[in-house]
Amino acid sequence: MNVDRNICVNTLTKEEAWVLFKRIVGDEKLANDSSLEKIAKEVTEECGGLPLIIQAVGNALKNKKIDIWEAALDRLRKHAPLEIAPEIRKAFTHLKLSYDLLDSKAKLCFLLCSLFKEDEILDTLRLAEYAVGLQIFDNLDSINDAEKRVRMAVDTLTSSSLLLPEPGDKVKMHDVVRDVALLITSSSEGEEKEKFLVEAGKCMTEWQPRNRTSESYTKISLMDNRIEKLPHHQLHFPLLDTFLIRRNYLSVIPDEFFRGMKEVKVLDLSFNKITSLPQSLKLLTKLITLDLSFNIYLNEISILGELKDLEILKVRATGIKVIPEEIGELTNLRLLDAGECDDLSHVAPGVISKLTWLEELYFGTVYKNAVSHLGLVEISKFETFRALHLKMDSDDCHLFPEGTYFETLQEFFFQFIQRNIDLERIFSKFLNQRINIDMERSKSYLKRRLYISDSNFPFKMPIKKLFQVSDGIKLNVIKDLDNIIPDLYGESVDELKSIELVCCDNVSCLVKTTDEVATQRKTKKKFFSQVEQIHLSDLDKLKLLFDCSLQYISLRNLQVIKISRCSYLLSLFPLSVAQGLSNLRSISIWWCDSLMVVISGRDERTTGGDMIEETEDSETEVGIHDDANIEFPRLTHIDLIDLPRLKTFYSGDSTIKYPSLEFIQVKNCPSMKRWGDGVHEMPDHNFCDEWNLNLFH
């Protein structure tokens, strides 16, 4: 690291190592079995005081019988191969033990992770796509089934400390663990049939393999380098099933390049500058997973019709102008990703309807009427079809079929946008040339999402039906919208989990109902009872969230609320609504010029623009107490930034408890002299600066 002074980080002492090992395996388990405890102490000593090794070995053995412990101890006492680098020699022996105790599927997933560059954050979706191509799983029902099985394998690997969990369904492989995985696949250690060549992330500018060493390789990874050209002579890789050269600078692939690797099942050429596909590509008749995404100059893919075994085809963000009729020959296709293809203006008639095994379709273009030949009605009749992600011009909404088609989908993401085609294309190419941003197929905990932007959108059937079955909505620059209820929804919003409104100039509130309308409702279900996220930004007419009787509002599942640049918003939560925020985790309010209080000390609504107090006989949420005390059991973060008129967080005089609060930031709120009246029970908190301390004195 080129530091001025080296700092020695010692291994754990014998006593510390034993404490850690017992914590992982379980004190009670060892205390109740003296024979096992004796072996466990010897196993701990063999771990050499290295926490990573102790954790890996402990997790691998904790649920095993004593004979497995004895066998493991015997293996740990054996020396690692002499050719292994000294700093990982001991780690190899111990982590190889954890690997040996895995089932076969987890082993294969573990080895796949070593194909990526050091410190790469790995997406389980990509692992699943590779796993489908390699046919790792037997009797695979669907792409979604593959994703679930990969997650199960990843869970096994993380619980064994062979992978490190990362946010967003991602994982990471520790450097030492990756070294061990590479040794497993490159040395004579063990009986594995796999042999990998991994040169990922090494800043290589060219690749010239030696033919005499090529015959034994099963997987090659050249990802994340600077390779501009490939050998022009024919290569001989008779056993190769995986070739990954993702994120390089390739513009041309020699026509003969793939002739000597006819067993390849997984080919990843994404994030290059490829302009055309080589003729030898059609010889890869066993290819199952092919990724050509983000080759923005690639505009012709007819040759792919020769690859009859393809199940996953990704041409996202390429320069293709047409989905040609040849793609209709890929009758085994399960997933077709043609999202973010801004030059795509035509789909050959009947092509998509021939793909009768299709499960997931991703399609996005800026051209009007480009979706007219997708055959949405025909696709909906496929027995296997489960997911549709579609980005299109908002004027094409009439192309959506009537009826209950979308209710049968397990997952969808519809984006209706009016965009300038020329500017969009220029910006897209500039972005992909200058910045290697990975805008790939992604999953969300929200399974049915709807995004509408820059539109005087006709909120009529069948589009209005989408709102009723969506669990997440984002509306951007919608002129005619006043509120969520009743403008977009009828009596029920049971599915809705996420609301995002941006630059909708006429929105005055989220819910606006008169008492007369409310009493005529056929259901007693409360509005927003499933909502987990609310994001509101640049709503110039928003004064309050709920202009209705508050007995119909429940935010019991709300976790995150973010408000910014809502100039006329006066307060955020009325008292009775705040009392029901049992799952709230984060509040962020920025640049709201009129906001005076976050939680009002009474229940208020507006009538004709004036604030009035709710009547005493208003119903309250079940579990809300008459003493008006409030507790936020899960609230950890509060951000209040640039709120010139904010006087207090809470304007009442009762008790508020914040048992989980970790961070408060109050910045540029000159009118706020104290946090609030009443009693505020908080743990120790981290303040942005000392000025905030005055709020609590």
XYZ file of C-alpha atoms in Angstrom:
697
model
C 0.000 0.000 0.000
C 3.110 2.243 0.031
C 2.452 3.367 3.594
C 5.123 5.101 5.645
C 5.010 2.554 8.430
C 4.104 -1.126 8.388
C 1.610 -2.212 11.032
C 1.700 -5.832 12.127
C -1.740 -7.429 12.523
C -1.112 -10.523 14.611
C -3.036 -13.766 14.405
C -5.400 -14.628 17.253
C -3.946 -16.126 20.405
C -4.779 -19.725 21.185
C -7.388 -18.618 23.736
C -8.973 -16.042 21.387
C -9.127 -18.572 18.558
C -10.914 -21.067 20.804
C -13.471 -18.444 21.897
C -14.192 -17.582 18.262
C -14.439 -21.217 17.209
C -16.865 -22.048 20.031
C -19.001 -19.058 19.113
C -19.305 -20.369 15.537
C -19.865 -24.037 16.377
C -21.912 -23.492 19.542
C -20.742 -23.581 23.173
C -23.465 -25.960 24.280
C -22.750 -28.463 21.520
C -19.104 -28.755 22.591
C -19.788 -28.639 26.333
C -22.090 -31.652 26.063
C -19.608 -33.848 24.216
C -16.115 -34.099 25.688
C -14.799 -36.205 22.790
C -15.974 -33.653 20.265
C -14.572 -30.799 22.372
C -11.129 -32.420 22.370
C -11.124 -32.788 18.579
C -12.500 -29.264 18.186
C -9.583 -27.801 20.157
C -7.109 -29.608 17.923
C -8.949 -28.421 14.804
C -8.810 -24.844 16.137
C -5.043 -25.070 16.679
C -4.609 -26.240 13.076
C -6.318 -23.045 11.891
C -3.254 -21.045 12.899
C -5.116 -18.166 14.530
C -6.508 -16.870 11.217
C -10.128 -15.651 11.713
C -11.106 -16.320 8.100
C -9.939 -19.925 8.361
C -11.517 -20.431 11.786
C -14.834 -19.162 10.474
C -14.707 -21.271 7.317
C -13.759 -24.489 9.097
C -16.184 -23.917 11.982
C -19.133 -23.350 9.651
C -18.162 -26.363 7.547
C -18.081 -28.743 10.526
C -20.629 -27.442 13.023
C -23.501 -29.681 11.873
C -21.390 -32.757 11.039
C -20.990 -36.050 12.933
C -17.862 -36.783 14.950
C -16.375 -39.118 12.322
C -16.411 -36.213 9.834
C -14.599 -34.085 12.424
C -11.944 -36.789 12.813
C -11.448 -37.092 9.064
C -11.246 -33.307 8.774
C -8.594 -33.099 11.493
C -6.542 -35.693 9.675
C -6.711 -33.706 6.446
C -5.870 -30.431 8.185
C -2.699 -31.985 9.612
C -1.456 -32.823 6.113
C 0.753 -30.297 4.385
C -0.514 -28.326 1.394
C 1.295 -28.805 -1.937
C 4.725 -27.217 -1.961
C 4.127 -25.261 -5.158
C 1.456 -23.070 -3.527
C 2.497 -19.549 -2.530
C 3.547 -19.474 1.157
C 1.025 -16.832 2.216
C -1.901 -19.001 1.161
C -0.423 -22.466 1.712
C -2.175 -22.959 5.026
C -5.337 -21.262 3.813
C -5.499 -23.678 0.889
C -5.608 -26.751 3.118
C -8.281 -25.356 5.393
C -10.520 -23.748 2.797
C -10.189 -26.783 0.545
C -11.743 -28.733 3.414
C -14.758 -26.394 3.417
C -14.981 -26.853 -0.353
C -14.806 -30.641 -0.097
C -17.759 -30.703 2.285
C -20.037 -28.882 -0.199
C -22.582 -30.613 -2.400
C -21.799 -30.784 -6.122
C -24.023 -27.853 -7.155
C -22.540 -25.508 -4.545
C -19.052 -26.583 -5.644
C -19.743 -25.630 -9.253
C -21.210 -22.259 -8.254
C -18.179 -21.638 -6.048
C -15.778 -22.339 -8.902
C -17.792 -20.111 -11.270
C -17.244 -17.197 -8.887
C -13.469 -17.499 -9.388
C -13.862 -16.622 -13.091
C -14.479 -12.978 -12.199
C -11.779 -10.461 -11.379
C -10.506 -9.941 -7.849
C -12.928 -8.044 -5.571
C -15.734 -8.182 -8.149
C -19.258 -7.807 -6.787
C -21.050 -10.801 -8.265
C -24.691 -10.733 -9.303
C -26.523 -13.999 -8.715
C -28.522 -13.340 -11.902
C -25.363 -13.624 -13.998
C -24.334 -16.770 -12.150
C -27.767 -18.205 -12.930
C -27.398 -17.394 -16.646
C -24.048 -19.162 -16.742
C -25.480 -22.081 -14.753
C -28.320 -22.503 -17.263
C -25.792 -22.612 -20.105
C -23.629 -25.174 -18.330
C -26.677 -27.274 -17.416
C -25.545 -27.468 -13.803
C -29.044 -28.216 -12.542
C -31.099 -31.268 -13.458
C -34.800 -31.039 -14.343
C -34.731 -27.246 -14.538
C -38.268 -25.892 -14.754
C -37.445 -22.315 -15.754
C -34.932 -19.459 -15.672
C -36.583 -18.392 -12.441
C -36.019 -21.898 -11.060
C -32.318 -21.576 -11.945
C -32.142 -18.261 -10.086
C -33.691 -19.845 -6.993
C -31.290 -22.791 -7.070
C -28.289 -20.508 -7.492
C -29.483 -18.480 -4.493
C -29.696 -21.696 -2.472
C -26.140 -22.601 -3.477
C -24.959 -19.064 -2.691
C -26.649 -19.245 0.723
C -24.695 -22.430 1.404
C -21.458 -20.728 0.362
C -22.080 -17.610 2.455
C -23.019 -19.681 5.509
C -19.729 -21.559 5.035
C -17.856 -18.220 4.758
C -16.690 -19.105 1.242
C -18.587 -16.094 -0.129
C -19.319 -12.743 1.489
C -22.871 -11.364 1.207
C -23.375 -7.965 -0.434
C -26.527 -5.809 -0.653
C -28.984 -6.380 -3.461
C -28.776 -10.137 -4.026
C -25.043 -9.945 -4.683
C -21.957 -11.613 -3.237
C -18.197 -11.187 -3.152
C -15.322 -13.667 -2.996
C -12.499 -12.970 -0.544
C -9.071 -12.702 -2.213
C -7.659 -15.686 -0.316
C -10.727 -17.776 -1.076
C -10.457 -16.877 -4.768
C -6.809 -17.952 -4.778
C -7.857 -21.303 -3.359
C -10.582 -21.707 -5.989
C -8.082 -20.951 -8.754
C -5.643 -23.462 -7.303
C -8.371 -26.089 -7.273
C -8.996 -25.532 -10.978
C -5.409 -25.077 -12.141
C -3.315 -27.549 -10.104
C -3.257 -31.296 -9.757
C -4.744 -30.974 -6.275
C -7.809 -33.170 -5.962
C -9.723 -35.069 -8.563
C -11.623 -32.202 -10.226
C -12.101 -32.558 -13.960
C -12.356 -28.790 -14.347
C -9.355 -26.780 -15.469
C -9.687 -23.004 -15.716
C -7.587 -20.325 -17.350
C -8.422 -17.088 -15.531
C -6.753 -13.866 -16.638
C -9.532 -11.518 -15.482
C -8.698 -7.946 -14.489
C -5.006 -8.050 -15.407
C -4.931 -5.090 -17.825
C -3.939 -7.373 -20.735
C -3.853 -5.707 -24.153
C -3.533 -8.925 -26.158
C -4.055 -12.655 -25.735
C -1.842 -15.220 -27.419
C -2.542 -18.692 -25.963
C -0.135 -21.551 -26.449
C -1.739 -24.445 -28.282
C 0.228 -27.063 -26.355
C -1.517 -26.073 -23.096
C -4.959 -25.445 -24.516
C -6.425 -28.915 -24.835
C -7.225 -29.400 -21.133
C -9.013 -26.108 -20.447
C -12.750 -26.262 -19.767
C -13.300 -22.583 -18.924
C -11.458 -19.415 -19.957
C -12.055 -15.973 -18.472
C -10.432 -12.886 -19.980
C -12.939 -10.462 -18.463
C -12.096 -6.859 -17.537
C -8.964 -6.377 -19.602
C -7.974 -4.079 -22.478
C -7.785 -6.641 -25.236
C -8.326 -5.049 -28.641
C -7.744 -8.025 -30.920
C -7.766 -11.805 -30.873
C -5.493 -14.317 -32.665
C -6.237 -14.711 -36.365
C -5.198 -18.365 -36.417
C -7.487 -21.203 -35.415
C -7.350 -22.151 -31.720
C -7.761 -25.667 -30.403
C -9.883 -25.941 -27.257
C -11.712 -29.270 -27.620
C -12.998 -29.350 -23.996
C -13.861 -25.686 -23.592
C -17.475 -25.099 -22.463
C -17.181 -21.479 -21.240
C -15.479 -18.484 -22.865
C -15.805 -15.095 -21.163
C -14.244 -11.974 -22.659
C -16.646 -9.454 -21.203
C -15.570 -5.796 -20.760
C -12.723 -5.468 -23.232
C -11.999 -3.310 -26.288
C -12.730 -5.824 -29.057
C -14.037 -4.392 -32.323
C -13.344 -7.310 -34.660
C -13.418 -11.057 -34.017
C -11.562 -13.042 -36.710
C -13.866 -15.213 -38.817
C -12.070 -18.440 -37.866
C -11.743 -17.691 -34.172
C -14.454 -20.035 -32.808
C -13.765 -22.938 -35.178
C -11.648 -24.844 -32.628
C -14.029 -24.543 -29.645
C -17.188 -26.299 -30.784
C -18.155 -27.527 -27.288
C -18.727 -24.017 -25.919
C -22.079 -23.633 -24.129
C -21.573 -20.211 -22.491
C -20.181 -17.266 -24.458
C -20.032 -13.753 -22.989
C -18.882 -11.010 -25.375
C -20.720 -8.158 -23.656
C -19.332 -4.636 -23.143
C -17.023 -4.549 -26.163
C -17.037 -2.568 -29.433
C -17.880 -5.447 -31.754
C -19.237 -4.300 -35.126
C -20.078 -7.680 -36.681
C -20.239 -11.355 -35.747
C -17.721 -13.849 -37.191
C -18.852 -16.664 -39.481
C -17.366 -19.297 -37.161
C -19.937 -18.342 -34.513
C -22.560 -20.473 -36.289
C -20.377 -23.541 -35.624
C -21.105 -23.259 -31.900
C -24.193 -25.433 -32.203
C -24.100 -26.413 -28.505
C -24.244 -22.792 -27.332
C -26.968 -22.247 -24.712
C -26.142 -18.833 -23.168
C -24.947 -15.974 -25.392
C -24.461 -12.400 -24.159
C -23.758 -9.674 -26.725
C -25.080 -6.810 -24.605
C -23.631 -3.288 -24.822
C -21.883 -3.740 -28.135
C -23.426 -0.503 -29.337
C -22.062 -0.771 -32.902
C -23.397 -4.291 -33.521
C -26.433 -3.990 -35.814
C -26.857 -7.389 -37.514
C -27.694 -10.656 -35.723
C -29.269 -12.843 -38.427
C -26.460 -15.387 -38.095
C -27.738 -16.311 -34.635
C -30.604 -18.218 -36.234
C -28.131 -21.090 -36.714
C -27.726 -21.589 -32.951
C -30.734 -23.835 -32.393
C -29.863 -24.784 -28.783
C -29.806 -21.193 -27.499
C -31.894 -20.704 -24.360
C -30.594 -17.283 -23.247
C -29.902 -14.543 -25.783
C -28.970 -11.037 -24.652
C -28.588 -8.197 -27.167
C -29.381 -5.382 -24.717
C -28.128 -1.910 -25.690
C -26.763 -3.047 -29.045
C -27.216 -1.150 -32.299
C -29.634 -3.632 -33.855
C -32.329 -2.047 -36.003
C -34.386 -5.178 -36.599
C -35.164 -8.397 -34.806
C -34.887 -10.528 -37.943
C -37.043 -13.491 -38.932
C -34.085 -15.842 -38.325
C -34.505 -15.329 -34.562
C -37.802 -17.181 -34.913
C -35.725 -20.340 -35.520
C -34.495 -20.286 -31.900
C -37.421 -22.349 -30.651
C -35.606 -23.366 -27.435
C -35.202 -19.762 -26.325
C -36.256 -19.119 -22.724
C -34.988 -15.561 -22.302
C -34.643 -12.814 -24.916
C -33.189 -9.511 -23.719
C -33.465 -6.720 -26.294
C -33.827 -3.906 -23.779
C -32.359 -0.416 -24.292
C -31.993 -0.938 -28.069
C -32.556 2.643 -29.146
C -32.091 1.963 -32.875
C -34.576 -0.910 -32.901
C -37.457 0.125 -35.149
C -38.869 -3.141 -36.455
C -39.649 -6.686 -35.364
C -40.144 -9.185 -38.171
C -43.817 -10.276 -38.087
C -44.499 -13.501 -36.227
C -40.950 -13.924 -34.896
C -41.696 -13.669 -31.190
C -44.849 -15.787 -31.429
C -42.688 -18.679 -32.759
C -40.679 -18.753 -29.515
C -43.208 -20.946 -27.750
C -40.890 -21.799 -24.814
C -40.180 -18.158 -24.043
C -40.327 -17.334 -20.329
C -38.893 -13.818 -20.123
C -38.867 -10.992 -22.677
C -37.063 -7.662 -22.260
C -37.739 -5.135 -25.024
C -37.030 -1.424 -25.199
C -36.867 1.144 -27.995
C -37.617 4.818 -28.640
C -39.374 4.159 -31.952
C -43.144 4.363 -32.158
C -45.055 1.265 -33.253
C -41.952 -0.935 -32.867
C -43.901 -3.140 -30.453
C -46.751 -3.662 -32.910
C -45.272 -6.965 -34.108
C -44.335 -8.341 -30.712
C -47.616 -10.216 -30.561
C -48.460 -9.465 -26.945
C -51.704 -11.432 -27.131
C -49.957 -14.488 -28.609
C -47.149 -14.321 -26.031
C -49.671 -14.232 -23.220
C -50.895 -17.663 -24.295
C -47.490 -19.317 -23.865
C -47.696 -21.720 -20.935
C -44.183 -20.874 -19.777
C -44.295 -17.070 -20.139
C -43.874 -15.294 -16.790
C -41.983 -11.977 -17.172
C -42.250 -9.009 -19.536
C -40.140 -5.860 -19.309
C -41.210 -3.324 -21.909
C -40.053 0.234 -22.627
C -41.956 2.074 -25.335
C -43.280 5.428 -26.505
C -46.302 6.475 -24.459
C -48.290 7.039 -27.654
C -48.198 3.265 -28.203
C -50.413 2.548 -25.205
C -53.241 1.615 -27.585
C -51.217 -1.467 -28.557
C -51.842 -3.048 -25.180
C -54.440 -5.801 -25.288
C -57.667 -5.506 -23.341
C -58.652 -7.970 -20.635
C -56.795 -9.590 -17.773
C -53.574 -10.368 -19.673
C -51.200 -8.629 -17.265
C -52.747 -10.176 -14.177
C -51.365 -13.561 -15.275
C -47.757 -12.318 -15.363
C -45.586 -13.079 -12.345
C -43.352 -10.125 -13.164
C -43.499 -7.020 -15.349
C -41.872 -3.622 -15.721
C -43.633 -1.282 -18.152
C -42.095 2.063 -19.060
C -44.041 4.587 -21.141
C -41.842 7.494 -22.147
C -41.868 10.282 -24.718
C -38.298 10.962 -25.742
C -36.315 12.798 -28.376
C -34.961 9.945 -30.494
C -31.905 11.756 -31.859
C -30.796 13.172 -28.506
C -31.422 9.840 -26.801
C -29.307 7.953 -29.324
C -26.437 10.438 -29.141
C -26.458 10.462 -25.353
C -26.684 6.667 -25.146
C -23.660 6.134 -27.383
C -21.665 8.840 -25.612
C -22.456 7.267 -22.257
C -21.431 3.789 -23.339
C -18.225 5.040 -24.948
C -17.077 7.109 -22.003
C -18.438 5.246 -19.002
C -18.649 1.495 -18.554
C -21.948 1.521 -16.683
C -23.553 -1.862 -16.141
C -27.256 -1.211 -16.802
C -28.066 -4.871 -17.182
C -31.136 -6.951 -16.676
C -31.921 -6.562 -13.020
C -34.377 -7.875 -10.509
C -36.309 -5.968 -7.903
C -38.230 -7.045 -4.859
C -41.050 -5.241 -6.669
C -42.351 -7.745 -9.190
C -44.856 -5.577 -11.060
C -43.585 -2.091 -11.785
C -45.012 0.764 -13.834
C -43.123 3.890 -14.936
C -44.711 6.701 -16.943
C -42.801 9.852 -17.899
C -43.313 13.119 -19.785
C -46.881 12.589 -20.769
C -50.401 13.904 -20.724
C -51.183 10.272 -20.235
C -54.674 8.887 -20.861
C -55.335 7.056 -17.626
C -57.926 4.787 -19.170
C -58.277 1.054 -19.709
C -56.271 -1.022 -20.367
C -53.485 1.170 -18.924
C -55.465 2.082 -15.826
C -55.706 -1.638 -15.076
C -51.903 -1.697 -14.792
C -52.041 0.591 -11.773
C -54.403 -1.771 -9.999
C -52.077 -4.788 -10.411
C -48.720 -2.987 -9.965
C -46.782 -3.113 -6.706
C -44.563 -0.167 -7.656
C -45.360 3.019 -9.578
C -43.138 5.889 -10.684
C -44.702 8.912 -12.381
C -42.516 11.656 -13.808
C -43.770 14.940 -15.334
C -47.438 13.946 -15.510
C -49.500 17.092 -16.089
C -53.051 15.949 -15.368
C -52.540 14.116 -12.084
C -53.964 15.539 -8.840
C -53.675 12.537 -6.506
C -53.192 8.780 -6.330
C -56.646 8.136 -4.917
C -59.120 8.426 -6.553
C -57.472 9.607 -9.809
C -55.592 6.353 -10.477
C -57.204 3.801 -8.188
C -60.640 2.718 -7.198
C -61.388 1.483 -3.729
C -58.390 -0.776 -3.254
C -54.610 -0.378 -3.567
C -53.768 -3.690 -1.951
C -50.781 -4.496 -4.195
C -48.984 -1.143 -4.007
C -45.629 -1.199 -2.158
C -43.744 1.718 -3.679
C -44.838 5.214 -4.784
C -42.561 7.685 -6.571
C -43.847 10.992 -7.933
C -41.495 13.480 -9.614
C -42.330 16.847 -11.224
C -46.067 16.221 -11.310
C -47.078 19.871 -11.117
C -50.747 19.443 -10.220
C -50.450 16.892 -7.416
C -51.919 18.425 -4.265
C -51.993 15.271 -2.090
C -51.806 11.486 -2.251
C -55.390 10.832 -1.163
C -58.329 13.162 -1.632
C -61.779 11.900 -0.651
C -64.786 13.598 0.863
C -66.551 12.084 3.857
C -69.563 11.385 1.671
C -67.476 9.351 -0.805
C -65.662 7.599 2.018
C -68.862 6.406 3.679
C -69.984 4.875 0.377
C -66.854 2.715 0.056
C -67.627 -0.990 -0.267
C -64.536 -2.064 1.645
C -63.189 -1.170 5.058
C -59.573 -1.782 3.985
C -57.287 1.132 4.646
C -55.377 2.964 1.939
C -51.605 2.312 1.613
C -51.480 -0.487 4.190
C -48.868 -2.365 2.071
C -46.775 0.643 1.003
C -43.085 0.334 1.988
C -41.506 3.274 0.143
C -42.697 6.789 -0.668
C -40.515 9.141 -2.746
C -41.916 12.592 -3.594
C -39.908 15.226 -5.434
C -40.583 18.558 -7.149
C -44.324 18.611 -6.464
C -45.040 22.339 -6.469
C -48.668 22.129 -5.292
C -48.296 19.458 -2.613
C -49.487 20.838 0.750
C -50.161 17.651 2.705
C -50.190 13.928 2.049
C -53.758 13.096 2.984
C -56.807 15.258 2.349
C -59.328 12.848 3.823
C -60.568 11.369 7.062
C -57.482 9.728 8.575
C -59.379 6.621 9.684
C -58.906 5.383 6.110
C -55.096 5.728 6.141
C -52.566 3.168 7.360
C -48.793 3.304 6.816
C -48.027 0.343 9.040
C -45.556 -1.143 6.499
C -43.848 2.096 5.464
C -40.055 1.758 5.753
C -38.595 4.705 3.819
C -39.976 8.148 3.034
C -38.020 10.721 1.016
C -39.376 14.201 0.291
C -37.486 16.864 -1.660
C -38.283 20.211 -3.293
C -41.970 20.278 -2.331
C -42.157 24.011 -1.719
C -45.668 24.228 -0.237
C -45.674 21.156 1.987
C -46.559 22.264 5.529
C -46.287 19.051 7.560
C -45.586 15.390 6.933
C -47.437 13.062 9.305
C -50.600 13.761 11.290
C -50.555 12.370 14.817
C -52.682 9.236 14.313
C -50.778 8.263 11.155
C -47.446 8.711 12.942
C -48.590 6.387 15.715
C -48.932 3.574 13.167
C -45.391 3.864 11.716
C -44.099 0.738 13.416
C -41.829 -0.277 10.518
C -40.424 3.125 9.557
C -36.651 3.007 9.139
C -35.652 6.261 7.428
C -36.979 9.824 7.018
C -35.289 12.216 4.577
C -36.647 15.696 3.874
C -34.708 18.152 1.700
C -35.373 21.649 0.315
C -39.014 22.057 1.383
C -39.346 25.810 1.879
C -42.690 25.843 3.733
C -42.356 22.809 5.986
C -42.938 23.790 9.604
C -43.240 20.444 11.379
C -42.557 16.790 10.538
C -45.131 15.271 12.901
C -48.136 17.360 13.739
C -49.344 17.282 17.333
C -52.916 16.806 16.128
C -54.746 15.272 13.181
C -55.348 17.783 10.407
C -56.740 17.888 6.893
C -57.604 20.675 4.470
C -60.935 22.011 3.325
C -60.866 24.727 0.722
C -57.195 25.269 1.406
C -57.563 25.770 5.181
C -56.188 23.402 7.806
C -58.840 21.951 10.137
C -58.582 19.591 13.077
C -60.021 16.076 12.835
C -63.112 15.376 14.940
C -62.743 13.505 18.201
C -64.921 10.580 17.086
C -62.613 9.697 14.167
C -61.696 6.026 14.200
C -58.091 5.198 14.959
C -55.788 2.420 13.801
C -55.995 -0.736 15.900
C -53.305 -0.603 18.544
C -53.062 3.201 18.716
C -53.400 4.364 22.274
C -55.492 7.234 23.564
C -52.532 8.786 25.377
C -51.077 9.796 21.970
C -47.592 8.483 22.770
C -45.503 7.469 19.746
C -42.792 4.852 19.303
C -40.626 4.295 16.230
C -39.131 0.874 17.048
C -37.141 0.532 13.781
C -36.307 4.139 12.870
C -32.522 4.464 12.393
C -31.941 7.564 10.208
C -33.389 11.079 10.105
C -32.155 13.677 7.588
C -33.550 17.239 7.664
C -31.715 19.444 5.173
C -32.367 23.015 3.939
C -35.760 23.564 5.555
C -35.853 27.328 6.301
C -39.254 27.390 8.122
C -38.967 24.134 10.050
C -39.556 24.847 13.736
C -39.751 21.427 15.316
C -39.768 17.715 14.548
C -42.916 17.176 16.662
C -45.347 19.897 17.694
C -47.131 17.973 20.455
C -46.223 17.443 24.107
C -46.397 13.646 24.466
C -43.594 11.062 24.611
C -41.796 9.804 21.493
C -39.452 6.825 21.732
C -36.671 6.170 19.195
C -34.992 2.975 20.520
C -33.104 2.147 17.270
C -32.054 5.626 16.167
C -28.449 5.719 14.919
C -28.093 8.970 13.014
C -29.666 12.433 12.928
C -28.636 15.164 10.539
C -30.145 18.650 10.807
C -28.557 21.089 8.399
C -29.538 24.604 7.249
C -32.730 24.727 9.293
C -32.357 28.200 10.875
C -35.865 28.345 12.423
C -35.419 25.102 14.333
C -34.338 25.919 17.883
C -35.225 22.647 19.559
C -36.222 19.135 18.526
C -39.683 19.390 20.095
C -41.710 19.601 23.270
C -42.640 16.571 25.330
C -40.246 13.705 26.060
C -37.926 12.276 23.388
C -36.268 9.023 24.417
C -33.204 8.273 22.258
C -30.067 6.147 22.499
C -26.669 7.695 21.869
C -26.710 9.296 18.440
C -24.156 10.483 15.889
C -24.675 14.116 15.006
C -23.569 15.919 11.889
C -22.014 18.702 13.972
C -22.046 20.099 17.490
C -24.709 22.690 16.609
C -27.311 19.902 16.582
C -26.677 19.189 20.254
C -28.479 22.405 21.168
C -31.739 20.986 19.821
C -31.916 18.543 22.710
C -31.098 20.882 25.624
